[in-house]
Coordinates of C-alpha atoms and ligand atoms in Angstrom, one line a residue:
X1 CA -15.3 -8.0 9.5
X2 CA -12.1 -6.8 8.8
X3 CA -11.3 -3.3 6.2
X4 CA -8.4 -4.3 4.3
X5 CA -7.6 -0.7 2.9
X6 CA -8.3 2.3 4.6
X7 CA -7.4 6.0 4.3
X8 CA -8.4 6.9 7.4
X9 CA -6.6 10.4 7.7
X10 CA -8.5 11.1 4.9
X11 CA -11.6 10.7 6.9
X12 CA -11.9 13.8 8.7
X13 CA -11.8 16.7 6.1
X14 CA -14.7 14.7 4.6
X15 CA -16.6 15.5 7.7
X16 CA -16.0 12.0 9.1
X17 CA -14.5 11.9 12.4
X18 CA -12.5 8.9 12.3
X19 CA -12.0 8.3 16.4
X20 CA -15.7 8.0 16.7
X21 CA -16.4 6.0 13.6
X22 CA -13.5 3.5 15.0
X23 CA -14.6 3.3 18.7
X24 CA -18.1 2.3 17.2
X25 CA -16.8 -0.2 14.9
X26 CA -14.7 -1.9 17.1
X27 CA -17.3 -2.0 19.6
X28 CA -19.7 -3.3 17.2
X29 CA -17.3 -6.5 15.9
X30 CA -15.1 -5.1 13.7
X31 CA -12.0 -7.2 13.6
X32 CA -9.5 -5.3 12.4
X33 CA -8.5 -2.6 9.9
X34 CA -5.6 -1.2 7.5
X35 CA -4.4 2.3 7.7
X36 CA -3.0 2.8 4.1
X37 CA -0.4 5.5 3.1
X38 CA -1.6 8.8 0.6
X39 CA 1.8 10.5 0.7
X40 CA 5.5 9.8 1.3
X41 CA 6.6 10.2 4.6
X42 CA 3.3 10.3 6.1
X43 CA 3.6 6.7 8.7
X44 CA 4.8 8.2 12.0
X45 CA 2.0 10.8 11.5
X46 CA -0.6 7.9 11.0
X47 CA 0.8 5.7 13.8
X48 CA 0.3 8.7 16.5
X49 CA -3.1 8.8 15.2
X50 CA -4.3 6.0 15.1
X51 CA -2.0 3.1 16.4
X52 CA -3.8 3.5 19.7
X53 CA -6.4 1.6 18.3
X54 CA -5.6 -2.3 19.0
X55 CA -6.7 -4.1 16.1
X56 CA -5.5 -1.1 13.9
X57 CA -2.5 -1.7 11.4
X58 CA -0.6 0.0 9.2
X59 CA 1.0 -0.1 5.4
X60 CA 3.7 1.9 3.6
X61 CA 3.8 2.5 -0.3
X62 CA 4.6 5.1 -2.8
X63 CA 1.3 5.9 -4.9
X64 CA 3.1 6.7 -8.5
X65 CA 2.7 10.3 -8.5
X66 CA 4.8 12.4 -10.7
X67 CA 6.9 13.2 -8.2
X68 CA 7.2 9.8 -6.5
X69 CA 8.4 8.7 -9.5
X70 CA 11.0 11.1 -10.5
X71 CA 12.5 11.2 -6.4
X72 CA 11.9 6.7 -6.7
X73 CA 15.4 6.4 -5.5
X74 CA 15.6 8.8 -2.5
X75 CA 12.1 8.2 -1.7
X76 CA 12.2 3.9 -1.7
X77 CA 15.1 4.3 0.7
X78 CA 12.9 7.0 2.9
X79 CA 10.5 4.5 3.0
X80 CA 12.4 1.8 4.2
X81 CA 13.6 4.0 7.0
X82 CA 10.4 5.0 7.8
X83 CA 8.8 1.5 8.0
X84 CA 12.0 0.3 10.4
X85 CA 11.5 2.8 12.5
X86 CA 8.0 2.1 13.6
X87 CA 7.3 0.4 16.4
X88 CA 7.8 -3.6 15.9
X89 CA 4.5 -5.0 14.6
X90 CA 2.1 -2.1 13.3
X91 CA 3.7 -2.4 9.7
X92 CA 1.7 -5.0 8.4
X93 CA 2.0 -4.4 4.6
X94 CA 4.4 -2.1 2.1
X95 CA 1.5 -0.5 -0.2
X96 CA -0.3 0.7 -1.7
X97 CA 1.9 1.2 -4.9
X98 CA 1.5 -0.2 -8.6
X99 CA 0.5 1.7 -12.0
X100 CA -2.2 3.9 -12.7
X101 CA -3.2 4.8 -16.3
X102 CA -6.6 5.9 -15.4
X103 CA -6.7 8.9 -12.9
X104 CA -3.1 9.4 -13.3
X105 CA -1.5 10.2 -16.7
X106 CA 1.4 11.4 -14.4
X107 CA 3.0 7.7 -15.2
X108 CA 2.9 8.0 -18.7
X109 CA 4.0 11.0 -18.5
X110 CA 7.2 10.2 -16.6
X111 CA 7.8 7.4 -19.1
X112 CA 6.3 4.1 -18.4
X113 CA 9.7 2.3 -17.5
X114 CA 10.3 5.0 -14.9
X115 CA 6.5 4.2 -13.4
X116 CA 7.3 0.6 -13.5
X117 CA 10.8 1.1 -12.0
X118 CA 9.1 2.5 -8.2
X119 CA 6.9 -0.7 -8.6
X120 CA 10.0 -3.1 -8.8
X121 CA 11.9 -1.4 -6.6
X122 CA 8.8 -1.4 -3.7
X123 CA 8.4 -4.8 -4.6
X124 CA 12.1 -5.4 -4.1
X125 CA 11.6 -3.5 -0.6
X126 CA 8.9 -5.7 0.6
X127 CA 11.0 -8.8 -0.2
X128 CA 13.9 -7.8 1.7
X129 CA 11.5 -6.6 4.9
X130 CA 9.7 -9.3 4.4
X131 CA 6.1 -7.7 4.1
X132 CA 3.3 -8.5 1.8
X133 CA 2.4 -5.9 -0.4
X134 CA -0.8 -4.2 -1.6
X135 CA -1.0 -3.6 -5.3
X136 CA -2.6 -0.6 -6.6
X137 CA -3.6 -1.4 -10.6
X138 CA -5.8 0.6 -13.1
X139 CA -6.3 0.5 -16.8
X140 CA -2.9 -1.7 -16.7
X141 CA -3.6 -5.6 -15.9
X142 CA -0.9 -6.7 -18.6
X143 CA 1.6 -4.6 -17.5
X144 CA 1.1 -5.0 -13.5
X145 CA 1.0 -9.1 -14.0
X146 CA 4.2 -9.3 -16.1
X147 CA 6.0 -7.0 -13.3
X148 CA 4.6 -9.0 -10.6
X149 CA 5.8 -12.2 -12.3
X150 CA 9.3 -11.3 -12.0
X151 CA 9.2 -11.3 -8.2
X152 CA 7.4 -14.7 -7.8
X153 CA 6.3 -16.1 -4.3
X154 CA 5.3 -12.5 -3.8
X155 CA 2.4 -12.3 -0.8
X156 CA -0.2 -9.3 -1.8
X157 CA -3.5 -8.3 -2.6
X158 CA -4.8 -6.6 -5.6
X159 CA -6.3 -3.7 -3.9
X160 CA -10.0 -1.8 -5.2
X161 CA -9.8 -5.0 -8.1
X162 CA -11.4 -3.3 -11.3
X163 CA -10.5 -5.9 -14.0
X164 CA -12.2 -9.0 -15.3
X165 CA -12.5 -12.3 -15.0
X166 CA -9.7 -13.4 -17.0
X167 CA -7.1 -10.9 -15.2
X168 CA -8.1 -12.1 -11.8
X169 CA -7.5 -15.9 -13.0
X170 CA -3.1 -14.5 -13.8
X171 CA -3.4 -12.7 -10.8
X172 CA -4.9 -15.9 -8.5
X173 CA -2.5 -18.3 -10.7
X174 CA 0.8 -16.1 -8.8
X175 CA -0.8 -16.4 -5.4
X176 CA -2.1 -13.0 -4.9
X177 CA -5.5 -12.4 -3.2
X178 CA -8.2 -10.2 -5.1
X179 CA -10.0 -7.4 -2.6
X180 CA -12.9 -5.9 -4.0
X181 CA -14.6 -2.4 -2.4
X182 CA -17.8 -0.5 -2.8
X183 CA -17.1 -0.2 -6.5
X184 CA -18.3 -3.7 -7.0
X185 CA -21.9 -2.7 -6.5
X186 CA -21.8 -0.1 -9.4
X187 CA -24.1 -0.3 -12.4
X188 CA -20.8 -0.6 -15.0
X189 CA -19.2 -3.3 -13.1
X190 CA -20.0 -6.3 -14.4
X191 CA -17.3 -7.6 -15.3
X192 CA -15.9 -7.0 -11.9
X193 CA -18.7 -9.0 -10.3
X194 CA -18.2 -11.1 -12.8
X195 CA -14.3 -11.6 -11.3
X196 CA -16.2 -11.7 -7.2
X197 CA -17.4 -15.0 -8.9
X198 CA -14.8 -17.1 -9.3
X199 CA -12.0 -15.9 -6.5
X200 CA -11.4 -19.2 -4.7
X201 CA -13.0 -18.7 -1.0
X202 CA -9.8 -18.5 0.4
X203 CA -8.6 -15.7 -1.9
X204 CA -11.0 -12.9 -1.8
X205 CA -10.8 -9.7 0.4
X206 CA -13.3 -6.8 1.2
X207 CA -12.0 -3.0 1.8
X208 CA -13.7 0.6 1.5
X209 CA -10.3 1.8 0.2
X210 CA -12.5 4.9 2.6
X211 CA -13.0 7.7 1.7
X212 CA -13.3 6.9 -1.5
X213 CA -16.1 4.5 -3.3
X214 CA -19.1 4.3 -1.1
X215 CA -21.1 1.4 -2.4
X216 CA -24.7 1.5 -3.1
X217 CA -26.5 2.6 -1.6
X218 CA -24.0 5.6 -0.3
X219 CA -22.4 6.5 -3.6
X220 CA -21.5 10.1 -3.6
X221 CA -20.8 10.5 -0.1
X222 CA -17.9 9.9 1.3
X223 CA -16.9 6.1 2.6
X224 CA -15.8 4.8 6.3
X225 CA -14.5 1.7 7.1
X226 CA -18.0 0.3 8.5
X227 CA -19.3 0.5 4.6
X228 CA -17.4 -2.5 4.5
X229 CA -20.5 -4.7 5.0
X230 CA -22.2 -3.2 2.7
X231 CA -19.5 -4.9 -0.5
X232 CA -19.8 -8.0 2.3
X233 CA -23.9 -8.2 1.3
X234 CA -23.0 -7.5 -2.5
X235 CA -20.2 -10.1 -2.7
X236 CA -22.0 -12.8 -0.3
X237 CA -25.1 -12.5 -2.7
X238 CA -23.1 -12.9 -5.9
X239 CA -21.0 -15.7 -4.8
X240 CA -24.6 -17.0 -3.5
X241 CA -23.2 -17.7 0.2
X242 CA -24.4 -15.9 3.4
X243 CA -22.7 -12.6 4.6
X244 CA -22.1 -13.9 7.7
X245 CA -20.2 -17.0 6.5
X246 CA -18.5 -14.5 4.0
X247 CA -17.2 -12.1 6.9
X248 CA -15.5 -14.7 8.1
X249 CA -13.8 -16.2 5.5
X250 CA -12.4 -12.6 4.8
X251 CA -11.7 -11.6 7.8
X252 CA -9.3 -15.2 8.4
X253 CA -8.0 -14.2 4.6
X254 CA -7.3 -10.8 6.0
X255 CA -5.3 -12.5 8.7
X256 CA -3.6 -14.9 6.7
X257 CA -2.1 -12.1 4.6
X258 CA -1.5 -9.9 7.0
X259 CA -0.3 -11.3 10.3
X260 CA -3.2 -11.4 12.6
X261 CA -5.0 -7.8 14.2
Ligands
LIG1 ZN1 -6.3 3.4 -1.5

């Protein structure tokens, strides 16, 4: 089992401690696990955490804030200076960044060609360092496909996916994979289990995106990475395959993208 998307210094102020949650995991067959950014400037902090952790990796991104997106230009090359100075081979991933018109009006706000400017120029970012990126995207599949098409060959994920069917098809058509987290066992999601579906087998990905999003039947309380197997068993048992055979396709995905644990 491997947690694509994790916040895990988020874990602890939600009464979670993280070191004890991780020494279980990984001593009970968890594979590996992405760190994920919340805040600029925020890796080195994350990498003395946790980076102790062998099968523990880490991703960069600017979350389109308000004020990520009006400092995009000192911030993007912050970033990058951040992600070169870390130790060769914990960056796995620039992310999570994209557009948010659901929780966060603040890119609206800004103006949307200012919101879509920190995506290109992250997207830009991971080209040049090579890196695949993670793709945050709600309330805004039309605009986050037509940006993503102009930087084809890409390699990402669509993080927390919370579209269709249809979306997931543009999305799989540019090569990105399609992770899907405790929100896919929600009454309201149908149409997101209708999207677990049809991802080919060699496509699909499984995070907590943790704290956030406990599946069934945890919602409420706040998520750690070993909820993962819970979306495994909901996924596994709408794609009619076994959980086990599922972990392990999505954990060799999780490799594929990322670079090994
Ligand atoms: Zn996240």
């Amino acid at each position: 089992m491997v947690d694509t998307h994790a916040h895990l210094s988020l874990l602890e102020e939600r009464g979670i401690d993280p070191h004890k949650t991780l020494r279980e995991l990984f001593a009970n067959g968890l594979e590996g696990l992405v760190d994920v950014s919340l805040k600029p400037g925020d890796l080195a902090a994350r990498i003395g955490a946790f980076s102790s952790y062998p099968r523990v990796r880490f991703a960069s991104g600017l979350w389109p804030h308000a004020a990520s997106i009006a400092a995009r230009h000192r911030l993007v090359s912050a970033l990058e200076a951040e992600i070169l100075a870390a130790p060769p081979g914990l960056v796995c991933a620039l992310g999570e960044f994209g557009l948010d018109h659901h929780w966060n009006e603040d890119g609206e706000r800004a103006g949307p060609g200012e919101e879509r400017e920190l995506m290109e120029m992250q997207l830009e970012l991971a080209g040049k360092l090579g890196l695949p990126v993670i793709i945050h995207s709600r309330d805004a599949p039309e605009e986050t496909a037509e940006i993503l098409a102009a930087f084809p060959g890409t390699p990402g994920v669509i993080h927390c996916y919370s579209y269709g069917p249809e979306e997931a098809g543009r999305f799989l058509d540019m090569g990105y994979f399609i992770s899907f987290a405790g929100n896919l066992s929600y009454k309201n999601a149908g149409t997101i289990r209708d999207a677990c579906v049809m991802v080919p087998p060699d496509r699909i990905l499984l995070e907590t995106d943790c704290p956030y999003l406990a599946p069934v039947p945890f919602r409420g309380k706040p998520a750690h990475p070993g909820m993962t197997a819970e979306t495994c068993r909901m996924a596994a048992e709408i794609r009619g395959v076994s959980a086990a055979a599922l972990e392990k396709q999505t954990a060799a995905n999780a490799a594929a993208l990322f670079g090994g644990f």
